[in-house]
XYZ file of N, CA and C in Angstrom:
705
model
N 92.067 -11.226 -11.790
C 91.697 -11.591 -10.685
C 91.278 -9.880 -10.017
N 90.136 -9.294 -9.875
C 89.810 -7.940 -10.099
C 88.994 -7.444 -8.248
N 89.454 -7.182 -7.784
C 89.335 -6.712 -6.143
C 89.106 -5.073 -5.984
N 87.499 -5.414 -5.587
C 87.084 -3.899 -5.812
C 86.982 -2.664 -4.092
N 87.638 -2.508 -3.873
C 86.934 -1.733 -1.947
C 87.215 -0.684 -2.357
N 86.184 0.236 -1.684
C 86.364 1.911 -1.407
C 88.427 2.042 -0.794
N 88.480 3.327 -0.688
C 90.023 3.731 -0.443
C 89.685 4.304 0.726
N 90.139 4.229 1.617
C 89.903 5.015 2.848
C 90.094 6.277 2.861
N 89.964 7.083 3.681
C 90.148 8.583 4.017
C 91.601 8.126 3.917
N 92.782 9.209 4.418
C 93.544 9.903 5.065
C 93.446 10.265 6.390
N 94.029 9.303 6.960
C 93.409 9.865 8.451
C 94.667 10.129 9.266
N 95.089 11.329 9.405
C 96.440 11.319 9.747
C 96.579 11.572 11.453
N 95.162 11.121 11.775
C 95.734 11.566 13.825
C 95.825 9.680 14.044
N 95.629 8.839 13.157
C 96.087 7.483 13.296
C 97.659 7.754 14.542
N 96.945 6.512 15.503
C 98.464 6.459 16.567
C 99.202 5.853 15.870
N 99.407 5.187 14.961
C 101.011 4.419 14.517
C 101.868 5.388 14.022
N 101.098 6.761 13.475
C 102.285 7.026 13.578
C 103.003 8.072 14.337
N 104.718 8.129 13.843
C 105.278 8.387 15.198
C 105.372 10.227 15.325
N 106.153 10.303 16.686
C 105.728 11.566 17.330
C 106.551 12.020 16.404
N 107.235 12.357 15.743
C 108.085 13.475 14.464
C 106.594 14.402 13.709
N 106.083 13.213 12.773
C 105.486 13.659 11.829
C 104.151 13.916 12.449
N 103.737 14.264 13.427
C 102.476 15.252 14.643
C 103.042 16.050 14.320
N 104.779 16.643 15.073
C 105.054 17.756 14.896
C 105.429 17.929 14.168
N 105.647 18.123 12.652
C 105.677 18.079 11.449
C 104.623 18.559 10.686
N 103.659 18.051 11.217
C 102.145 18.313 10.907
C 101.701 19.843 11.173
N 102.125 19.918 12.784
C 101.665 21.104 13.663
C 102.605 22.462 13.307
N 103.617 22.268 12.375
C 104.136 22.671 11.846
C 103.907 23.530 9.958
N 103.347 22.546 9.869
C 102.784 22.427 8.606
C 101.804 23.533 8.487
N 100.786 23.055 9.568
C 99.583 23.763 10.390
C 99.935 25.302 10.027
N 101.024 24.982 10.830
C 101.270 26.554 11.155
C 101.473 28.413 9.818
N 102.329 26.838 9.508
C 102.501 27.611 7.595
C 101.510 27.974 7.103
N 100.713 27.214 6.786
C 99.523 27.895 6.390
C 98.646 28.909 6.814
N 98.426 28.595 7.603
C 97.811 29.950 8.629
C 98.435 31.103 9.126
N 99.696 31.044 8.938
C 100.820 32.245 9.486
C 101.856 31.794 8.527
N 101.718 32.726 7.113
C 102.907 32.091 6.243
C 103.949 33.731 6.687
N 105.184 33.510 6.310
C 106.156 34.137 6.257
C 106.122 35.040 4.881
N 107.124 36.515 4.912
C 107.381 37.442 3.697
C 109.188 37.348 3.655
N 109.352 37.475 3.060
C 111.230 37.742 2.675
C 111.169 39.180 2.315
N 111.069 40.095 3.028
C 111.706 42.179 2.363
C 113.434 41.607 2.297
N 113.470 42.778 0.790
C 115.244 42.753 0.889
C 114.953 43.983 -0.187
N 115.025 45.084 0.759
C 114.799 46.769 0.916
C 116.193 47.378 1.324
N 117.002 47.819 0.168
C 118.171 48.904 0.623
C 119.039 48.583 1.819
N 119.558 47.083 1.783
C 120.908 46.247 2.377
C 119.273 45.943 3.910
N 118.612 46.337 3.988
C 117.517 45.452 5.223
C 116.913 44.068 4.294
N 117.455 42.979 4.814
C 117.010 41.706 5.084
C 116.376 41.191 6.090
N 114.721 41.242 5.524
C 114.055 41.164 7.080
C 112.923 39.198 6.934
N 112.497 39.082 7.301
C 111.513 38.350 7.279
C 110.177 39.023 8.127
N 109.097 38.676 7.513
C 107.661 38.885 8.585
C 107.172 38.432 8.163
N 106.014 38.180 9.704
C 104.577 37.504 9.239
C 104.337 38.216 8.512
N 103.339 37.726 6.914
C 102.205 38.416 6.535
C 101.228 38.920 7.230
N 100.973 38.605 8.127
C 99.718 39.567 8.628
C 100.229 40.302 9.291
N 101.416 41.089 9.750
C 102.054 42.207 10.173
C 101.276 43.279 9.227
N 102.248 42.708 7.934
C 102.698 43.687 6.453
C 100.725 44.481 6.174
N 101.424 45.576 5.742
C 100.039 46.601 5.697
C 100.382 47.356 4.034
N 98.917 47.470 3.282
C 99.235 47.566 1.986
C 99.595 46.828 1.251
N 98.694 45.305 1.315
C 99.651 44.190 0.519
C 98.585 43.829 -0.728
N 99.467 44.304 -1.696
C 98.861 43.595 -2.987
C 99.702 42.020 -3.413
N 98.577 41.801 -4.337
C 99.064 40.473 -4.761
C 98.378 40.592 -6.118
N 99.536 39.286 -7.016
C 99.127 39.096 -8.159
C 97.581 37.660 -8.101
N 97.930 37.272 -9.350
C 96.743 36.373 -9.318
C 96.964 34.893 -9.072
N 98.335 34.607 -8.849
C 98.341 33.646 -8.197
C 98.697 33.782 -6.629
N 98.244 34.797 -6.093
C 98.271 34.899 -4.659
C 99.451 35.390 -4.106
N 100.627 35.988 -4.636
C 101.688 36.186 -4.360
C 101.838 37.693 -3.880
N 102.606 37.906 -2.871
C 102.491 39.479 -2.590
C 103.849 39.630 -3.942
N 102.937 41.057 -4.070
C 103.806 42.010 -5.405
C 104.151 43.289 -4.869
N 103.246 43.722 -3.722
C 103.581 44.717 -2.907
C 103.098 44.878 -1.585
N 103.624 45.921 -0.633
C 104.029 46.093 0.263
C 104.133 47.576 1.710
N 104.105 47.405 2.383
C 104.997 48.357 3.486
C 104.860 47.893 4.981
N 106.131 47.971 5.456
C 106.391 47.547 6.779
C 105.344 48.353 7.591
N 104.895 47.653 8.934
C 104.317 48.392 9.442
C 105.617 49.468 10.220
N 104.509 50.641 11.351
C 104.874 51.755 11.742
C 105.402 51.318 13.132
N 104.471 50.623 13.667
C 104.403 49.477 14.494
C 104.413 48.198 14.977
N 105.201 47.735 15.819
C 104.388 46.258 15.583
C 105.239 45.343 16.937
N 104.359 44.102 16.827
C 105.260 42.985 18.223
C 106.234 42.787 17.771
N 106.744 42.687 18.742
C 108.783 41.757 18.921
C 108.239 40.758 17.632
N 107.565 39.911 17.426
C 107.136 38.467 17.465
C 106.372 38.517 15.358
N 106.456 40.026 15.506
C 106.320 39.724 13.658
C 107.442 40.046 12.722
N 108.122 40.339 13.350
C 110.022 40.554 12.357
C 110.130 39.382 12.848
N 110.342 38.453 12.142
C 110.876 37.427 12.043
C 112.727 37.444 12.838
N 112.847 38.176 11.046
C 114.857 38.386 10.965
C 114.845 39.489 10.602
N 115.795 40.190 11.321
C 116.340 41.761 10.466
C 118.108 40.806 10.545
N 118.490 41.146 9.180
C 119.664 41.181 8.833
C 120.330 42.675 8.132
N 121.370 43.256 8.649
C 121.939 44.364 7.410
C 123.104 43.740 6.614
N 122.519 44.315 5.489
C 123.860 43.563 4.482
C 124.547 44.981 3.816
N 125.707 44.960 3.634
C 125.895 45.942 2.954
C 126.007 45.940 1.373
N 125.118 45.290 0.821
C 124.653 45.833 -0.585
C 123.441 45.887 -0.217
N 122.691 46.840 -1.672
C 121.595 47.147 -1.851
C 121.245 45.684 -2.958
N 121.835 45.477 -3.755
C 121.175 44.776 -4.743
C 122.230 43.426 -5.209
N 121.649 42.175 -5.515
C 121.595 40.828 -5.533
C 122.815 41.459 -6.392
N 123.770 40.193 -6.791
C 124.996 40.224 -7.655
C 126.591 41.236 -7.582
N 126.668 41.925 -5.979
C 127.129 42.594 -5.996
C 127.887 42.252 -4.882
N 127.950 40.999 -4.602
C 128.444 39.814 -3.009
C 128.161 39.024 -3.141
N 128.998 37.843 -3.221
C 128.452 35.989 -3.434
C 127.937 36.163 -2.112
N 129.225 36.432 -1.038
C 128.137 36.160 0.234
C 126.630 36.494 0.617
N 126.838 37.678 0.294
C 125.754 38.722 0.589
C 124.547 37.857 -0.176
N 124.656 37.625 -1.092
C 123.986 36.977 -2.346
C 123.701 35.460 -2.026
N 124.107 34.703 -0.891
C 124.227 33.690 -0.347
C 123.041 33.371 0.649
N 123.136 34.580 1.552
C 122.429 34.629 2.849
C 121.177 34.727 2.270
N 120.789 35.926 1.522
C 119.774 36.179 0.584
C 119.361 34.945 0.458
N 119.662 34.135 -0.331
C 119.062 32.618 -0.508
C 118.686 31.879 -0.186
N 119.856 31.980 0.884
C 119.117 30.766 2.060
C 118.044 31.215 3.410
N 117.950 32.030 3.363
C 116.940 32.819 3.921
C 115.760 32.796 2.932
N 115.772 33.273 1.695
C 114.852 32.821 0.937
C 113.943 31.315 1.339
N 115.652 30.379 0.852
C 114.970 28.825 0.678
C 113.958 28.568 2.615
N 114.841 28.799 3.617
C 114.444 28.500 4.411
C 112.901 29.375 4.337
N 112.784 30.448 4.330
C 111.155 30.327 4.481
C 109.831 29.952 3.554
N 110.980 29.236 1.976
C 109.880 28.478 1.714
C 109.859 27.169 1.470
N 111.177 26.653 2.329
C 110.474 25.153 3.188
C 109.297 25.459 4.684
N 109.275 26.180 4.997
C 108.382 26.266 5.622
C 107.169 26.409 5.145
N 106.672 27.008 4.505
C 105.547 27.891 4.133
C 105.176 26.957 3.227
N 106.136 26.652 2.077
C 105.605 25.641 0.560
C 105.827 24.101 0.828
N 107.138 23.980 0.974
C 107.611 22.607 1.217
C 107.230 21.595 2.048
N 107.099 22.249 3.251
C 106.684 21.551 4.205
C 104.967 20.846 4.312
N 104.435 21.700 4.085
C 102.879 21.424 3.845
C 102.293 20.559 2.597
N 103.216 21.061 1.360
C 103.341 19.806 0.477
C 103.395 18.683 0.813
N 104.736 18.433 1.344
C 105.179 16.924 1.870
C 104.062 16.051 2.489
N 103.956 17.138 3.724
C 102.678 16.806 4.267
C 101.336 16.133 3.817
N 100.797 17.206 2.747
C 99.621 16.598 1.999
C 100.044 15.294 1.179
N 101.412 15.104 1.068
C 101.558 13.783 0.228
C 101.563 12.881 0.989
N 101.949 12.556 1.763
C 102.178 11.792 2.526
C 100.927 11.174 3.414
N 99.774 12.181 3.307
C 98.443 11.786 2.991
C 98.159 10.987 2.193
N 98.434 11.214 1.221
C 98.153 10.708 0.278
C 98.494 9.458 0.214
N 100.030 9.381 0.275
C 100.102 7.905 0.471
C 100.157 6.496 1.155
N 99.957 7.959 2.533
C 98.593 7.106 3.603
C 97.514 6.411 3.246
N 96.595 7.147 2.028
C 95.307 6.559 2.161
C 95.759 5.497 0.702
N 96.778 5.887 -0.221
C 97.394 4.390 -0.961
C 97.174 2.958 0.069
N 98.460 3.330 0.832
C 98.573 2.010 1.668
C 97.176 1.293 2.481
N 96.375 2.538 3.339
C 95.389 2.133 3.402
C 94.262 1.062 2.687
N 94.645 1.548 1.541
C 93.635 0.617 0.504
C 94.180 -0.326 0.097
N 95.208 -0.200 -0.351
C 96.217 -1.641 -0.569
C 95.778 -2.532 0.422
N 96.225 -1.932 1.739
C 96.295 -3.111 3.026
C 94.227 -3.513 2.617
N 93.751 -2.522 2.941
C 92.103 -3.461 2.955
C 91.791 -4.561 1.857
N 92.474 -3.823 0.477
C 92.343 -5.501 -0.794
C 93.047 -6.189 -0.378
N 94.013 -6.553 0.549
C 95.405 -7.144 0.130
C 95.704 -7.113 1.420
N 95.193 -7.638 2.452
C 95.609 -7.764 3.956
C 97.082 -8.219 4.028
N 98.057 -7.604 4.073
C 99.846 -7.336 4.643
C 100.341 -7.563 3.511
N 99.657 -6.682 2.049
C 101.171 -6.404 1.499
C 101.718 -5.039 1.337
N 100.907 -4.345 2.883
C 102.246 -3.172 3.286
C 103.240 -3.549 4.266
N 103.150 -4.502 4.590
C 103.655 -5.190 5.646
C 105.124 -6.303 5.273
N 105.318 -5.817 3.894
C 106.552 -6.664 3.393
C 107.629 -6.344 4.109
N 108.841 -7.089 3.345
C 110.377 -6.903 3.873
C 110.397 -6.772 3.108
N 111.186 -5.420 2.475
C 112.310 -5.724 1.747
C 113.176 -6.382 1.744
N 113.302 -7.248 0.429
C 114.476 -8.350 0.122
C 113.908 -10.252 0.608
N 113.056 -9.908 1.320
C 112.358 -11.285 1.550
C 111.106 -11.836 0.557
N 111.163 -12.449 0.471
C 109.866 -13.367 -0.428
C 108.291 -13.157 -0.319
N 108.275 -12.911 -1.008
C 106.743 -12.092 -1.471
C 105.755 -12.791 -1.092
N 104.849 -12.746 0.005
C 104.060 -13.947 -0.009
C 102.399 -13.404 0.978
N 101.732 -13.361 0.170
C 99.942 -13.194 0.644
C 99.335 -14.102 0.492
N 98.027 -14.055 1.416
C 97.057 -15.122 1.682
C 96.121 -14.927 1.158
N 95.049 -15.650 -0.374
C 94.349 -15.145 -0.559
C 93.355 -16.304 -0.445
N 91.560 -16.288 -0.140
C 91.165 -17.144 0.787
C 90.141 -18.017 -0.671
N 90.329 -19.099 -0.694
C 89.445 -19.596 -1.859
C 87.779 -20.542 -1.104
N 86.727 -19.766 -1.345
C 85.670 -20.699 -1.419
C 85.142 -22.131 -2.400
N 84.635 -23.303 -1.798
C 84.468 -24.335 -2.628
C 83.455 -25.115 -2.184
N 83.231 -25.531 -3.057
C 81.652 -26.553 -2.881
C 81.973 -27.799 -3.437
N 82.417 -28.399 -2.389
C 82.773 -30.075 -3.006
C 83.906 -30.107 -4.005
N 84.963 -29.148 -3.364
C 86.079 -29.379 -4.541
C 86.004 -28.089 -5.849
N 84.674 -27.525 -5.982
C 84.808 -26.798 -7.358
C 84.383 -25.906 -6.463
N 85.333 -24.538 -7.084
C 85.808 -22.912 -6.808
C 84.433 -23.181 -7.312
N 83.929 -21.290 -6.174
C 83.191 -21.334 -5.501
C 83.488 -19.128 -5.472
N 84.614 -18.754 -5.346
C 85.078 -17.986 -5.200
C 86.768 -17.532 -4.666
N 86.964 -16.505 -4.421
C 88.289 -15.889 -4.409
C 88.557 -14.785 -3.931
N 88.755 -14.503 -2.598
C 88.851 -13.717 -1.902
C 89.855 -13.090 -1.322
N 90.036 -11.692 -0.750
C 91.319 -11.556 -0.215
C 91.425 -11.712 1.427
N 90.125 -11.864 2.010
C 90.188 -11.665 3.322
C 89.162 -13.487 3.758
N 89.070 -13.825 4.759
C 88.423 -14.871 5.327
C 86.847 -14.535 4.991
N 86.787 -13.287 5.709
C 85.246 -13.030 5.725
C 84.453 -13.066 5.354
N 84.878 -12.907 3.471
C 84.499 -12.125 2.503
C 83.871 -13.937 1.788
N 85.290 -14.547 1.720
C 84.879 -16.078 1.739
C 84.031 -16.788 2.422
N 83.754 -16.684 3.779
C 82.947 -17.112 4.241
C 81.163 -16.966 4.181
N 81.164 -15.342 3.978
C 80.140 -14.658 3.287
C 79.591 -15.366 1.761
N 80.542 -15.688 1.443
C 80.108 -16.451 0.072
C 80.008 -18.316 -0.002
N 80.635 -18.611 1.003
C 79.737 -19.794 1.328
C 78.323 -19.972 1.822
N 78.407 -19.333 2.946
C 76.776 -19.040 3.277
C 76.225 -18.663 2.500
N 76.192 -17.880 1.788
C 74.873 -17.410 0.840
C 74.886 -18.294 -0.277
N 75.539 -19.096 -0.630
C 75.475 -19.968 -1.531
C 74.252 -21.302 -1.054
N 74.789 -21.641 0.106
C 74.599 -22.497 0.862
C 72.978 -22.088 1.021
N 72.956 -20.961 1.952
C 71.314 -20.540 2.342
C 70.228 -20.225 0.987
N 70.877 -20.273 0.054
C 69.865 -19.852 -1.534
C 69.944 -21.607 -2.007
N 71.060 -22.573 -1.616
C 70.635 -23.939 -1.981
C 69.392 -24.703 -1.421
N 69.653 -24.239 0.693
C 68.506 -24.935 0.997
C 67.252 -24.189 1.722
N 67.535 -22.797 1.191
C 65.860 -22.128 2.230
C 65.577 -23.014 3.347
N 66.103 -23.269 4.272
C 65.663 -23.792 5.217
C 65.615 -22.770 6.719
N 64.893 -22.256 6.785
C 64.282 -21.104 8.275
C 64.720 -21.613 9.553
N 65.668 -20.840 10.051
C 65.900 -21.311 11.102
C 67.385 -22.549 12.011
N 68.179 -22.248 10.804
C 69.012 -22.706 10.808
C 70.186 -21.625 10.922
N 71.478 -22.102 11.526
C 73.039 -21.290 12.336
C 73.925 -22.077 11.905
N 74.524 -20.864 11.043
C 75.588 -21.743 9.667
C 76.909 -21.588 10.729
N 78.085 -22.508 11.019
C 79.217 -21.999 11.725
C 80.482 -23.187 11.462
N 81.431 -22.372 10.610
C 82.745 -22.654 10.199
C 83.741 -23.162 11.041
N 84.191 -24.528 11.000
C 84.737 -25.599 12.069
C 86.096 -25.280 11.175
N 87.006 -24.954 11.956
C 88.495 -25.040 10.966
C 88.691 -26.979 11.839
N 90.118 -27.285 10.962
C 91.329 -28.423 10.808
C 91.930 -28.264 12.182
N 92.499 -27.282 12.269
C 93.191 -26.965 13.112
C 93.401 -25.552 13.970
N 93.822 -25.116 15.056
C 93.764 -23.582 15.656
C 94.472 -23.037 14.929
N 95.562 -23.491 13.973
C 96.167 -21.915 13.287
C 95.371 -21.242 12.308
N 96.534 -20.035 12.535
C 95.909 -19.140 10.941
C 95.597 -19.624 9.832
N 96.426 -20.714 9.231
C 95.934 -20.915 8.133
C 95.166 -22.532 7.848
N 94.226 -22.578 8.789
C 93.436 -23.473 8.796
C 91.896 -23.739 7.656
N 91.664 -24.779 7.020
C 91.114 -24.879 6.221
C 89.870 -24.753 7.381
N 88.707 -23.993 6.711
C 86.928 -24.546 7.958
C 85.922 -25.256 6.970
N 85.305 -25.850 7.497
C 84.099 -26.302 6.342
C 82.919 -25.804 7.269
N 81.964 -25.387 6.399
C 80.565 -25.186 7.192
C 79.926 -26.056 7.249
N 79.467 -26.260 8.223
C 78.527 -27.065 8.653
C 77.167 -26.155 9.473
N 75.777 -26.568 9.373
C 74.565 -26.324 9.631
C 73.973 -26.782 11.047
N 73.702 -25.518 11.693
C 72.778 -26.224 13.199
C 71.278 -25.970 13.319
N 70.217 -26.904 13.676
C 68.948 -26.620 13.725
C 68.061 -26.815 12.631
N 66.927 -26.601 12.873
C 66.511 -25.602 13.159
C 66.540 -26.790 14.716
N 66.382 -28.141 14.951
C 65.951 -29.036 15.961
C 67.441 -29.001 16.997
N 66.976 -28.949 18.010
C 68.034 -29.421 18.701
C 69.324 -30.368 18.460
N 68.591 -30.817 18.369
C 69.889 -32.585 17.442
C 70.325 -32.101 15.878
N 69.847 -31.410 15.438
C 70.290 -30.794 14.215
C 71.568 -30.023 13.438
N 72.290 -31.443 13.034
C 73.635 -30.728 12.544
C 73.913 -31.819 11.520
N 74.324 -30.656 10.324
C 74.708 -31.359 9.155
C 76.134 -29.807 8.661
N 76.472 -31.199 7.609
C 78.062 -30.897 6.868
C 77.186 -29.995 5.271
N 77.740 -29.052 5.347
C 77.202 -28.257 3.814
C 78.253 -28.790 2.457
N 79.028 -29.025 2.531
C 80.484 -29.314 1.449
C 81.098 -27.964 0.634
N 81.027 -26.802 1.874
C 81.031 -25.180 1.335
C 82.662 -25.906 2.154
N 83.799 -24.717 1.677
C 85.080 -24.738 2.316
C 85.714 -23.750 1.864
N 86.210 -23.223 3.089
C 87.270 -22.086 2.972
C 88.525 -22.860 2.871
N 89.422 -22.641 1.899
C 91.165 -22.568 1.930
C 91.925 -21.362 2.122
N 92.830 -21.435 2.751
C 93.832 -20.070 2.413
C 94.642 -20.935 1.222
N 95.067 -20.141 0.366
C 96.105 -19.627 -0.530
C 97.249 -18.900 -0.237
N 99.050 -19.582 -0.451
C 99.465 -18.755 -0.479
C 99.840 -18.350 -1.784
N 100.261 -17.074 -2.230
C 100.482 -16.097 -3.264
C 101.589 -15.663 -3.279
N 102.719 -15.786 -4.340
C 104.126 -15.703 -4.179
C 104.228 -15.252 -5.386
N 105.414 -13.762 -4.866
C 106.086 -13.468 -6.374
C 106.912 -13.701 -7.991
N 107.732 -15.239 -6.549
C 108.710 -15.791 -7.433
C 108.809 -16.960 -7.275
N 109.109 -17.328 -8.296
C 109.585 -19.517 -8.100
C 109.815 -19.643 -7.722
N 109.638 -20.621 -6.546
C 110.979 -20.985 -5.932
C 110.702 -22.537 -5.870
N 112.293 -23.364 -6.975
C 111.967 -24.913 -6.853
C 112.328 -25.590 -6.172
N 112.910 -24.869 -5.084
C 113.240 -26.079 -4.122
C 111.512 -26.411 -3.092
N 110.887 -24.914 -3.221
C 109.677 -25.036 -2.607
C 108.612 -26.564 -3.121
N 108.899 -26.625 -4.682
C 107.880 -27.858 -5.178
C 108.870 -28.946 -4.561
N 109.762 -29.067 -4.920
C 111.031 -30.379 -4.824
C 110.576 -30.526 -3.100
């Protein structure tokens, strides 16, 4: 079975996303527009806003290779300032740990969080595409049998098409019917055999006269597909 469906774009503003994710997105956006930089010089371990640094030089990857701290700045430009006893790494394990922890925090803020949010958006788009192709597939319950519904269009018990949604199956039946009959002025209507979601529907046509009503022989039948064979179901 081949399913063709356009992949929906990621929709970060969807109302079904948790509140905490919106807060993470805001922090990720802040990190991208206002990144930090760790300076470690002569026992002064600091975190600065990159926008506050002066005479900044970068390598081909955009990483800062040279800078000077400003002679005057806002209080919020220097995020953290820690005085260390050692000037270089490798002299004191505890101070090396402090250096590593600060660098890890800045890396998590400026690189890891934006990357994770972008990855969430990619997964969100894939899930939306999967749901559009096979409604219900993203709502499966772990540990429960996998069951999805397909819809088969038939004409006098002869299959005409198999679809992942009822609307497409109806469209197929109506298109085949119109090509066969070529009768203007008719109104199609799908009549279910009961009121449930798993109802079989038959296509009837009305008109062009007030009393005209005919069954077409086109039927849409829901089919439940499962991922495992259950012998007790056959019994």
